[in-house]
JSON list of C-alpha atoms in Angstrom, two decimals:
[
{"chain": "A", "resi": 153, "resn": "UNK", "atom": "CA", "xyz": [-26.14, 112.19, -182.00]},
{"chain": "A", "resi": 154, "resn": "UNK", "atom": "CA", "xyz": [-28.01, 109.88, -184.00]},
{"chain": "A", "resi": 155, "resn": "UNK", "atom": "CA", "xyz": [-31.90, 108.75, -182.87]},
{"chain": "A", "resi": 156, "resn": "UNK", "atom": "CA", "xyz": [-30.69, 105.58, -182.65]},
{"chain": "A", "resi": 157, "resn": "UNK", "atom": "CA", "xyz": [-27.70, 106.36, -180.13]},
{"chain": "A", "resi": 158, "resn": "UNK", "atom": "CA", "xyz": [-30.36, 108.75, -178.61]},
{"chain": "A", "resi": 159, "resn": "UNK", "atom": "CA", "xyz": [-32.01, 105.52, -178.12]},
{"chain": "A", "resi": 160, "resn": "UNK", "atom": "CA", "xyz": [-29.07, 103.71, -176.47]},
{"chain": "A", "resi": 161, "resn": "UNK", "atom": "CA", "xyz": [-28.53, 106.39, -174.23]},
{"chain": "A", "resi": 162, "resn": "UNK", "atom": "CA", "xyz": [-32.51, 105.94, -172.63]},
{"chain": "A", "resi": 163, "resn": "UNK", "atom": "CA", "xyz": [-31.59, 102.09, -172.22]},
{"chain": "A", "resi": 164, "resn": "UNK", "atom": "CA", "xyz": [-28.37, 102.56, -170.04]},
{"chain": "A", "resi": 165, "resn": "UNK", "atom": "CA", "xyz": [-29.52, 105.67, -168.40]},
{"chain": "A", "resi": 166, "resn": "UNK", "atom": "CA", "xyz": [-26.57, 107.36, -169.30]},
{"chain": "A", "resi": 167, "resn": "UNK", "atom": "CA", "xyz": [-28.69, 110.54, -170.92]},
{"chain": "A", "resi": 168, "resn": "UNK", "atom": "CA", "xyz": [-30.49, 111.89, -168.02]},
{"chain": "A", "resi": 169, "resn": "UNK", "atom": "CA", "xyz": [-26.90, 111.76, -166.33]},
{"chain": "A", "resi": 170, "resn": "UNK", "atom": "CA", "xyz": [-25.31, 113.51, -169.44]},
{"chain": "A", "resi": 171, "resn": "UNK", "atom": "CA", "xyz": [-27.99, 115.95, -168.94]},
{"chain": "A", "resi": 172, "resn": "UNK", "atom": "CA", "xyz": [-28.37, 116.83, -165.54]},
{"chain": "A", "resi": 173, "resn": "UNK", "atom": "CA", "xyz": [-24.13, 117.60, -165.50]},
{"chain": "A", "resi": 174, "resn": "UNK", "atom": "CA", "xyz": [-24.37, 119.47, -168.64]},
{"chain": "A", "resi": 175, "resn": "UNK", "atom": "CA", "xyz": [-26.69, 121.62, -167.20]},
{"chain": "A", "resi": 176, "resn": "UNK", "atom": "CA", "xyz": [-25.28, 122.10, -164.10]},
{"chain": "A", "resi": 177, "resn": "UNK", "atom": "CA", "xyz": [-22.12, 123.25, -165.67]},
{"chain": "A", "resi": 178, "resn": "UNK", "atom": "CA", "xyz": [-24.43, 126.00, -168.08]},
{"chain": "A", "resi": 179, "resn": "UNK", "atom": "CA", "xyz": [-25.78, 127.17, -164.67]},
{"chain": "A", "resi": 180, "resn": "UNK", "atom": "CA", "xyz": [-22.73, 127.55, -163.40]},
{"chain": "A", "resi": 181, "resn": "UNK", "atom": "CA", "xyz": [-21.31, 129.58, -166.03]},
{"chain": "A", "resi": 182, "resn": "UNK", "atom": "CA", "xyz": [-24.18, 131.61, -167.50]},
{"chain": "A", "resi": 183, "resn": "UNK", "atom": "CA", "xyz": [-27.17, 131.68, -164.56]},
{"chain": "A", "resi": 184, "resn": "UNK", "atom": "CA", "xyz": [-30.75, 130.35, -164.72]},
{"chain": "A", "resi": 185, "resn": "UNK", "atom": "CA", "xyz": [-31.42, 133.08, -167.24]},
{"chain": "A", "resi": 186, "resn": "UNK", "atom": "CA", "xyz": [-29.43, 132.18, -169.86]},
{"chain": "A", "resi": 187, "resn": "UNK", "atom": "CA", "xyz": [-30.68, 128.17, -169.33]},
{"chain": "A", "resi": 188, "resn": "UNK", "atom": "CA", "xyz": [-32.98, 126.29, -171.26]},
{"chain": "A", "resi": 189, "resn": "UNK", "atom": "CA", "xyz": [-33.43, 122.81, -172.48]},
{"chain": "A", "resi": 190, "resn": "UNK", "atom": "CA", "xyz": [-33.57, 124.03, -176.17]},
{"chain": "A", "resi": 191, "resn": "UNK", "atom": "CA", "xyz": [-29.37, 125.16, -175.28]},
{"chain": "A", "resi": 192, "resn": "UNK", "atom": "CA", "xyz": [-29.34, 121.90, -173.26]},
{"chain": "A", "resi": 193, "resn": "UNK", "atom": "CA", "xyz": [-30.12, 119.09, -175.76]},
{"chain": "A", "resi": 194, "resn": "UNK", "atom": "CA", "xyz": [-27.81, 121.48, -178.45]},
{"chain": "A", "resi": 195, "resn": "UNK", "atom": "CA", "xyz": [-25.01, 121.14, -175.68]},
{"chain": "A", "resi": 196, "resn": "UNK", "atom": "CA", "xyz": [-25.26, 117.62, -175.08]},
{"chain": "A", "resi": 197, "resn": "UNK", "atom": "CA", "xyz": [-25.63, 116.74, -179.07]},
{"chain": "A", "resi": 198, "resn": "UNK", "atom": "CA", "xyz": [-29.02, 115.54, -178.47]},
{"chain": "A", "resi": 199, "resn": "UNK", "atom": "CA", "xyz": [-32.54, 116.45, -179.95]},
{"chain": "A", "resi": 200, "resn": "UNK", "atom": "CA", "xyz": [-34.89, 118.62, -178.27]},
{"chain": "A", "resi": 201, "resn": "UNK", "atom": "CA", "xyz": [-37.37, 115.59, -177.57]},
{"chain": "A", "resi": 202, "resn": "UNK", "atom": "CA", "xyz": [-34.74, 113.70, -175.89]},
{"chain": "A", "resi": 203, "resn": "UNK", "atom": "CA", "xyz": [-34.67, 116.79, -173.48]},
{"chain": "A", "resi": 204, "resn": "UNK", "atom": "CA", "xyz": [-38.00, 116.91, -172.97]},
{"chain": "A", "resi": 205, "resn": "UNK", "atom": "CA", "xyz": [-37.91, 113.07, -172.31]},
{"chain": "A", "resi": 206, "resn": "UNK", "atom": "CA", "xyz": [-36.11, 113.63, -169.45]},
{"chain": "A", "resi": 207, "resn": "UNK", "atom": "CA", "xyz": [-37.52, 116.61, -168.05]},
{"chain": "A", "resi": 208, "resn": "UNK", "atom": "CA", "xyz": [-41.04, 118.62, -168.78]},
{"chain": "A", "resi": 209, "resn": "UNK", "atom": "CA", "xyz": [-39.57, 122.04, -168.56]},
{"chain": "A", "resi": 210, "resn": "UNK", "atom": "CA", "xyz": [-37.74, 124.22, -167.24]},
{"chain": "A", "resi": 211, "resn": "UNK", "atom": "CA", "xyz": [-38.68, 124.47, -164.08]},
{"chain": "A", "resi": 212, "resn": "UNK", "atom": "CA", "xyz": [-38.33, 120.38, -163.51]},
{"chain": "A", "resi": 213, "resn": "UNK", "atom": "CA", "xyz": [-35.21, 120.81, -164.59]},
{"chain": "A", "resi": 214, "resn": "UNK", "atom": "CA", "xyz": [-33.93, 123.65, -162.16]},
{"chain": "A", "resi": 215, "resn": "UNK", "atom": "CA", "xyz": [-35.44, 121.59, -159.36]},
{"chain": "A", "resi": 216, "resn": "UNK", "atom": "CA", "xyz": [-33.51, 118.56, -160.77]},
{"chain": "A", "resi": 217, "resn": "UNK", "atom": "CA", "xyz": [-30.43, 120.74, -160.75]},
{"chain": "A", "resi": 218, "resn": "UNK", "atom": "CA", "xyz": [-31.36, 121.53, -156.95]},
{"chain": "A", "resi": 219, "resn": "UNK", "atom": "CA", "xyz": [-31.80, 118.37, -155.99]},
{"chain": "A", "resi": 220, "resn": "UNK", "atom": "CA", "xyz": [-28.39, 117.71, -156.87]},
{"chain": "A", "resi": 221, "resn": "UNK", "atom": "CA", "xyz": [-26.52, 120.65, -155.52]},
{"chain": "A", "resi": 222, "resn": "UNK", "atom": "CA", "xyz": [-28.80, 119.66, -151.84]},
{"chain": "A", "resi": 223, "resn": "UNK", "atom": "CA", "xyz": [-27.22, 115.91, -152.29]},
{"chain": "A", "resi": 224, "resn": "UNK", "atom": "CA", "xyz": [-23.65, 117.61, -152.86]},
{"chain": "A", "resi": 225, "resn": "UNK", "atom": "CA", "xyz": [-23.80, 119.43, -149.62]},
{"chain": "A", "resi": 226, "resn": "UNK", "atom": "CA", "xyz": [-25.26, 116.95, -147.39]},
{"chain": "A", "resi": 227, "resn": "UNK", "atom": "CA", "xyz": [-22.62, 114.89, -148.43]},
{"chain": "A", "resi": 228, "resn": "UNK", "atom": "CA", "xyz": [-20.16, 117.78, -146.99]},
{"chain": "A", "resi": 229, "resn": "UNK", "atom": "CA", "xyz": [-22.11, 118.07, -143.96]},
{"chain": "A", "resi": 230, "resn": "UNK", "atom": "CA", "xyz": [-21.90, 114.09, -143.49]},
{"chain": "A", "resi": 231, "resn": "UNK", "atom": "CA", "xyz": [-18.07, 113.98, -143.69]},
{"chain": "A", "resi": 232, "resn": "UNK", "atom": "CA", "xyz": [-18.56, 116.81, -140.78]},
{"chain": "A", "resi": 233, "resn": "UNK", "atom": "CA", "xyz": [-20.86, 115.06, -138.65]},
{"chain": "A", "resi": 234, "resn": "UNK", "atom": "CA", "xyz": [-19.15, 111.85, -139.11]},
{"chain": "A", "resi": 235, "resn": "UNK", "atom": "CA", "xyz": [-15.96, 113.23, -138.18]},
{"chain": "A", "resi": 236, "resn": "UNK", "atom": "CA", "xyz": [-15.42, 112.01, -134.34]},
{"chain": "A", "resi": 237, "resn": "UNK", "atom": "CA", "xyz": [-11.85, 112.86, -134.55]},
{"chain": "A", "resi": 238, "resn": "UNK", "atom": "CA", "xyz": [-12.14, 116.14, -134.87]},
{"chain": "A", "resi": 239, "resn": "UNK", "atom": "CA", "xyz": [-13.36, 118.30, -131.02]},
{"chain": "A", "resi": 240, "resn": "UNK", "atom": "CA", "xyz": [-16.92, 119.55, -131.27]},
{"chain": "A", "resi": 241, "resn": "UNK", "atom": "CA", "xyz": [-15.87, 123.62, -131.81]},
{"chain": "A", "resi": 242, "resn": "UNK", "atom": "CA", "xyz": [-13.73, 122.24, -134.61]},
{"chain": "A", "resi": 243, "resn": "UNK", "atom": "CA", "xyz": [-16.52, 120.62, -136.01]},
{"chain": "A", "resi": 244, "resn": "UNK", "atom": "CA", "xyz": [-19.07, 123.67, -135.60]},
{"chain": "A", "resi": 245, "resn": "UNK", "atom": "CA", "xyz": [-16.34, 125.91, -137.05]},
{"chain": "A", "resi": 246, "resn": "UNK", "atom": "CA", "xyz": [-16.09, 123.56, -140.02]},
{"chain": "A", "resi": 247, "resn": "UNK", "atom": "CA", "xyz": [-19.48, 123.51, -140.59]},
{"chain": "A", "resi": 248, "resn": "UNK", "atom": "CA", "xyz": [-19.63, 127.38, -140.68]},
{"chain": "A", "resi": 249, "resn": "UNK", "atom": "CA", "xyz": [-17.04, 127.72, -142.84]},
{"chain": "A", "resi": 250, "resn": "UNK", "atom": "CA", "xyz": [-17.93, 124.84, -145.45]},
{"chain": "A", "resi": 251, "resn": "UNK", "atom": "CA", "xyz": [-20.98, 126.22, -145.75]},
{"chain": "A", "resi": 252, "resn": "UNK", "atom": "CA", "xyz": [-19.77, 129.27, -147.15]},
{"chain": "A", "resi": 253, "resn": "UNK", "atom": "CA", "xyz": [-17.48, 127.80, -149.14]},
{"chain": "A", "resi": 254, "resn": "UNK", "atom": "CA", "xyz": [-19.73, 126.00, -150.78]},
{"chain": "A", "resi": 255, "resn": "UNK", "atom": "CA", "xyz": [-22.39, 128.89, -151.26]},
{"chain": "A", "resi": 256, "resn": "UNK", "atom": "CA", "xyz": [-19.81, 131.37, -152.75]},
{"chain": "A", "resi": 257, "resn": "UNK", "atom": "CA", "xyz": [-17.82, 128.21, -154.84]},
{"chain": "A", "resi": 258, "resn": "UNK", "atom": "CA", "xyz": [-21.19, 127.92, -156.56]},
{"chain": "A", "resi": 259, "resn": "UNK", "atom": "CA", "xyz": [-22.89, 130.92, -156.10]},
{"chain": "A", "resi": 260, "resn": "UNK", "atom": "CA", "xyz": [-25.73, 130.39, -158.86]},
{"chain": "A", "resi": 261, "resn": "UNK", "atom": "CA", "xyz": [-26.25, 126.63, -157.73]},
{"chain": "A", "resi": 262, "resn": "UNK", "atom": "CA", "xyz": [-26.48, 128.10, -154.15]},
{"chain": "A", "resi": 263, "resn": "UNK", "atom": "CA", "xyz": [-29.30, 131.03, -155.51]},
{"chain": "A", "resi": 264, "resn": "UNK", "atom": "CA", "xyz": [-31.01, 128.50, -156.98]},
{"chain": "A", "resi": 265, "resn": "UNK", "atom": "CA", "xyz": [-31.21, 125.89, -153.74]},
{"chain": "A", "resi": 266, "resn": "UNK", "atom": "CA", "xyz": [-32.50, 128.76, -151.44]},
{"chain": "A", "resi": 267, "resn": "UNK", "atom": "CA", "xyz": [-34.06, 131.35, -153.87]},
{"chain": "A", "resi": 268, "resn": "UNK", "atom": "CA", "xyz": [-37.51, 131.82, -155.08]},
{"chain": "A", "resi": 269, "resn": "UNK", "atom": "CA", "xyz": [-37.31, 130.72, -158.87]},
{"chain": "A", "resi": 270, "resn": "UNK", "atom": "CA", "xyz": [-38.06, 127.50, -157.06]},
{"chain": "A", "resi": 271, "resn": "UNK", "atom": "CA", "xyz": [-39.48, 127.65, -153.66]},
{"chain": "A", "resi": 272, "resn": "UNK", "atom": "CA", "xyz": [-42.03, 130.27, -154.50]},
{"chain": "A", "resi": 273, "resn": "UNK", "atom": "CA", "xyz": [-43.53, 128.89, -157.49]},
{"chain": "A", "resi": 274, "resn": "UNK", "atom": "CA", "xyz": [-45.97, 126.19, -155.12]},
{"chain": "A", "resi": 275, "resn": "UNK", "atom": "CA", "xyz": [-44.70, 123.53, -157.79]},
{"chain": "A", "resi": 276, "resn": "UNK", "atom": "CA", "xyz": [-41.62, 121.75, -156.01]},
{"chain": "A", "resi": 277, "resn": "UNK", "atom": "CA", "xyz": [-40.58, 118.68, -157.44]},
{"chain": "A", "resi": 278, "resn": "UNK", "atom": "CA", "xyz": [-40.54, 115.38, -155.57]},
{"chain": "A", "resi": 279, "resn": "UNK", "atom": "CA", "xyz": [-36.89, 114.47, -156.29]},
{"chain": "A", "resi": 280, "resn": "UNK", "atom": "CA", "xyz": [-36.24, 117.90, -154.91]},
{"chain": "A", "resi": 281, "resn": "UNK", "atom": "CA", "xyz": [-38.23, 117.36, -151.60]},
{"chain": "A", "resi": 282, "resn": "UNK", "atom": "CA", "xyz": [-36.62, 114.05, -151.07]},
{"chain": "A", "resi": 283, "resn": "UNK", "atom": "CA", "xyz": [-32.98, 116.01, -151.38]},
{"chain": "A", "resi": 284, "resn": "UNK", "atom": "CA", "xyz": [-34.09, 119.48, -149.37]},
{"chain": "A", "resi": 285, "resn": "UNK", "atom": "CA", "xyz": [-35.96, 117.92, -146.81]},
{"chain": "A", "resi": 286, "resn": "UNK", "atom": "CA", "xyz": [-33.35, 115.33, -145.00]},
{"chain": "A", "resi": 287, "resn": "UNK", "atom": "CA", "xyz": [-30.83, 118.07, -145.76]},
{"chain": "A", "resi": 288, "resn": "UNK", "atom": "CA", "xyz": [-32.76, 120.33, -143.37]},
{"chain": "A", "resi": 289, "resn": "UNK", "atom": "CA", "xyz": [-33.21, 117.67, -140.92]},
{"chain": "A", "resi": 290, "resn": "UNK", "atom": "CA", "xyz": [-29.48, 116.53, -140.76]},
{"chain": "A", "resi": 291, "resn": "UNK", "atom": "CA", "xyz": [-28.79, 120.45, -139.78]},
{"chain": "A", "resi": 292, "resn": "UNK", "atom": "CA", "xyz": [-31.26, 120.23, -137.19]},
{"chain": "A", "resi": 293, "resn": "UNK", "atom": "CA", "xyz": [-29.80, 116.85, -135.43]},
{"chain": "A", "resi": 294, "resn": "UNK", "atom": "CA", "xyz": [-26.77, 118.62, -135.85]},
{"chain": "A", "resi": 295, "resn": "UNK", "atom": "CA", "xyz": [-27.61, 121.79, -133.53]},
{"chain": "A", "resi": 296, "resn": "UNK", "atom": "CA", "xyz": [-29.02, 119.24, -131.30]},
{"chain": "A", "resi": 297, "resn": "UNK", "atom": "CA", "xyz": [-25.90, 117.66, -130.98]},
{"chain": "A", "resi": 298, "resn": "UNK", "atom": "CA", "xyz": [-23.92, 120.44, -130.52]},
{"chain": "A", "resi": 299, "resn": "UNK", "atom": "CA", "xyz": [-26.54, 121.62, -127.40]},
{"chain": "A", "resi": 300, "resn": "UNK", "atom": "CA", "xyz": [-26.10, 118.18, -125.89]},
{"chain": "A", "resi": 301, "resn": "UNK", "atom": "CA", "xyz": [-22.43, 118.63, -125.92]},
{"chain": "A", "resi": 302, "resn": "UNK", "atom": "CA", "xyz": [-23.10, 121.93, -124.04]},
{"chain": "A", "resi": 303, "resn": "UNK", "atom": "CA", "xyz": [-21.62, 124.11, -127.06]},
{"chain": "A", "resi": 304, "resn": "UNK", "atom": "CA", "xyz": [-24.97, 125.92, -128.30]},
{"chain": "A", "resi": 305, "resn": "UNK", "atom": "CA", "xyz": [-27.19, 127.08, -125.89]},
{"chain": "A", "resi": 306, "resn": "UNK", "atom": "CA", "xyz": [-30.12, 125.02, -125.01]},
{"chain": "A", "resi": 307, "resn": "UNK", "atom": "CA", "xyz": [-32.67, 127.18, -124.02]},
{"chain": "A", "resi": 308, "resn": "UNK", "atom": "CA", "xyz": [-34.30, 127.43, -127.69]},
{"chain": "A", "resi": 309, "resn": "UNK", "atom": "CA", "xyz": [-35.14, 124.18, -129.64]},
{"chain": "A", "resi": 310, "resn": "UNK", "atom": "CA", "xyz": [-32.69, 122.83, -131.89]},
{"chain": "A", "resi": 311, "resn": "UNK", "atom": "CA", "xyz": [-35.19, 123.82, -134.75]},
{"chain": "A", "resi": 312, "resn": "UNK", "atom": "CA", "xyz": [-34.76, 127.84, -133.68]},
{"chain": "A", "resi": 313, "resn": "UNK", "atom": "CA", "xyz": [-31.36, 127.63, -133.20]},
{"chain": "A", "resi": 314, "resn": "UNK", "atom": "CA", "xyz": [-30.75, 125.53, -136.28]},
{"chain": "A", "resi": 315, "resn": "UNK", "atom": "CA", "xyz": [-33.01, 128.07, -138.01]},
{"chain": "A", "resi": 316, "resn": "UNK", "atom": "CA", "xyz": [-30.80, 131.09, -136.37]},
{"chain": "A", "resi": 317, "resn": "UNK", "atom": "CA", "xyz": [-27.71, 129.13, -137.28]},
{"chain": "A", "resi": 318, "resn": "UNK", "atom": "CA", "xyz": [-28.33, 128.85, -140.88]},
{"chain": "A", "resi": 319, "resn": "UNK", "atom": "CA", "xyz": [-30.34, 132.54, -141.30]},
{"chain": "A", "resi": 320, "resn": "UNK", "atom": "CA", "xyz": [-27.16, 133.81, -140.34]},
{"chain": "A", "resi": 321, "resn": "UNK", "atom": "CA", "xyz": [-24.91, 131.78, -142.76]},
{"chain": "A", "resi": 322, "resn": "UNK", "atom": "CA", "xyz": [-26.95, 132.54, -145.58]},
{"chain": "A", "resi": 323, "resn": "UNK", "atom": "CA", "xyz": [-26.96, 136.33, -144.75]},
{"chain": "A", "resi": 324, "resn": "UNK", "atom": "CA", "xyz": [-22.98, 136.68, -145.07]},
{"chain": "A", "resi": 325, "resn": "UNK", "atom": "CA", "xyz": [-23.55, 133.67, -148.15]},
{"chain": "A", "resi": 326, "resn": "UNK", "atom": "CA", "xyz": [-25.66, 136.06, -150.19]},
{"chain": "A", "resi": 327, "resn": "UNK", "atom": "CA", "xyz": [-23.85, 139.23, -149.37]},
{"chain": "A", "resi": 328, "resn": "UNK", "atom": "CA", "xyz": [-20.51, 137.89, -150.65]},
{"chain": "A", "resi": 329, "resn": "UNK", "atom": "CA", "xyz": [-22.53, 136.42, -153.65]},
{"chain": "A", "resi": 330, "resn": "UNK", "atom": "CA", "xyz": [-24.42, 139.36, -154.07]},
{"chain": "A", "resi": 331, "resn": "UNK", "atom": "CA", "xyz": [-20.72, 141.23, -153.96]},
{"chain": "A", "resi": 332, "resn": "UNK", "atom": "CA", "xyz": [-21.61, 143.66, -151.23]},
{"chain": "A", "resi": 333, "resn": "UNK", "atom": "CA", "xyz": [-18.34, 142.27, -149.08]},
{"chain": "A", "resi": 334, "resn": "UNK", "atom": "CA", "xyz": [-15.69, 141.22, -150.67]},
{"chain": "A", "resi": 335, "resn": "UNK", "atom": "CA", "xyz": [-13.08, 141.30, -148.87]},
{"chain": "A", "resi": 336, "resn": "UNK", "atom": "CA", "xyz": [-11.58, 137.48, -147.75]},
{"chain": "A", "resi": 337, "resn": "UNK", "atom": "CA", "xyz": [-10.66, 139.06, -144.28]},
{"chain": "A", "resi": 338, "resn": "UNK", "atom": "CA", "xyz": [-13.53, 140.51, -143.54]},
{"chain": "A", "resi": 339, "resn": "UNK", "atom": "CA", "xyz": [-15.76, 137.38, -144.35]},
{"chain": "A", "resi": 340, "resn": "UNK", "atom": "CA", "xyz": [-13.44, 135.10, -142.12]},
{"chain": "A", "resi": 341, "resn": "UNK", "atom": "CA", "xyz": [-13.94, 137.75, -139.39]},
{"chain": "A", "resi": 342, "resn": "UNK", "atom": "CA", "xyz": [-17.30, 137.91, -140.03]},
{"chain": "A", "resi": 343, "resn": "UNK", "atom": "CA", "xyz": [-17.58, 133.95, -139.91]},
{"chain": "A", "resi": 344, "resn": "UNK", "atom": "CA", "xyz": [-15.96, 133.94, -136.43]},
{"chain": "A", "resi": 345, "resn": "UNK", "atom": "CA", "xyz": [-18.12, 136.26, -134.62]},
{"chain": "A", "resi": 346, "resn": "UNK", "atom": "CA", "xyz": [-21.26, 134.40, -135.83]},
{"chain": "A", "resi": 347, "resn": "UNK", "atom": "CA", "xyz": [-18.96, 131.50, -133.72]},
{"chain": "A", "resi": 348, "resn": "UNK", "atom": "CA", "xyz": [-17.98, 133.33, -131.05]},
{"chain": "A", "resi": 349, "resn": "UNK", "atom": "CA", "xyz": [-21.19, 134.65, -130.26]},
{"chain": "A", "resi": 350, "resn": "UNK", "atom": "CA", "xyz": [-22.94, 131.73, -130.24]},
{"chain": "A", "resi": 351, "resn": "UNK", "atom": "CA", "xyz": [-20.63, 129.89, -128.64]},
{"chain": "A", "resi": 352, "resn": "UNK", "atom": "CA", "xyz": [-20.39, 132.72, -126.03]},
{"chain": "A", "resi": 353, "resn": "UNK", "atom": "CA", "xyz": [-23.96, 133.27, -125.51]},
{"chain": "A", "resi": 354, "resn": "UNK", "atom": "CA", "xyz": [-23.85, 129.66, -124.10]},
{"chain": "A", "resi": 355, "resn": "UNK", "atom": "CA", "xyz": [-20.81, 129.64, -121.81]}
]
């Protein structure tokens, strides 16, 4: 690509776009390892400066790359929580097992939302807090919800049980990830006991 389309590109805001997908799809083929904006502006036809134009580094771009995967699922988890067709165990049971369809559908997107490389390094973007933050919330008003309708116990706050909630969705998310189970059966089993017992604990 030419400077001068390079050029064209900053003007309609089409690059960053470009960008951002491009390097989603590298992360979701190869891992944060094997990403850097030197392999990104080579994928995307553009020089390394128009990289850099969009993002400083690395690390702004893996939070940019965050950011995006947190907008994706709060989208899911909206179409969820908007659903007032659907009875309220149906809904809790589709929000357990969204969310692990989503975490193992992108398993490196989903090790980068929730892993250190990011959340450790004290240096979290503010696109990325903007994205992380409501998504946190939403699950929150979401547990509260559910308590209201008498379906999760409400003898802890909605931010414990929320916190309990997801702690144990990312445990069976990173184990199938991680490949320790495997088995389809096993995880679906393994999905409806974290239900039943916390539906049970209630009732």
């Amino acid at each position: 690509m030419t400077k001068s389309v390079e050029k064209m590109a900053y003007h309609h805001g089409d690059l960053y776009q470009t960008l951002l997908d491009n390097a989603t799809n590298m992360l979701s083929k190869e891992g944060i390892e094997a990403l850097s904006l030197r392999k990104l502006a080579e994928k995307s036809g553009v020089s390394r400066t128009a990289a850099y134009h969009h993002f400083a580094d690395k690390h702004d771009l893996l939070c940019a790359i965050a950011a995006k995967g947190f907008t994706q699922w709060r989208s899911i988890a909206d179409d969820i929580a908007n659903n007032k067709n659907s009875k309220i165990e149906i809904q809790y049971r589709n929000f357990v097992y969204r969310y692990l369809d989503f975490a193992t559908s992108n398993p490196h997107l989903y090790n980068l939302m929730f892993g250190h490389t990011i959340w450790q390094s004290n240096n979290v973007s503010e696109p990325l807090k903007k994205a992380a933050y409501p998504t946190f919330s939403q699950q929150v008003e979401m547990v509260n919800h559910w308590q209201e309708q008498q379906l999760l116990p409400s003898e802890h706050s909605s931010l414990r049980v929320s916190q309990v909630v997801w702690g144990t969705l990312h445990g069976i998310a990173k184990l199938t990830i991680d490949g320790i189970y495997t088995e389809p059966s096993s995880i679906e089993q393994m999905c409806e006991c974290a239900i039943d017992l916390m539906i049970k604990q209630h009732h």
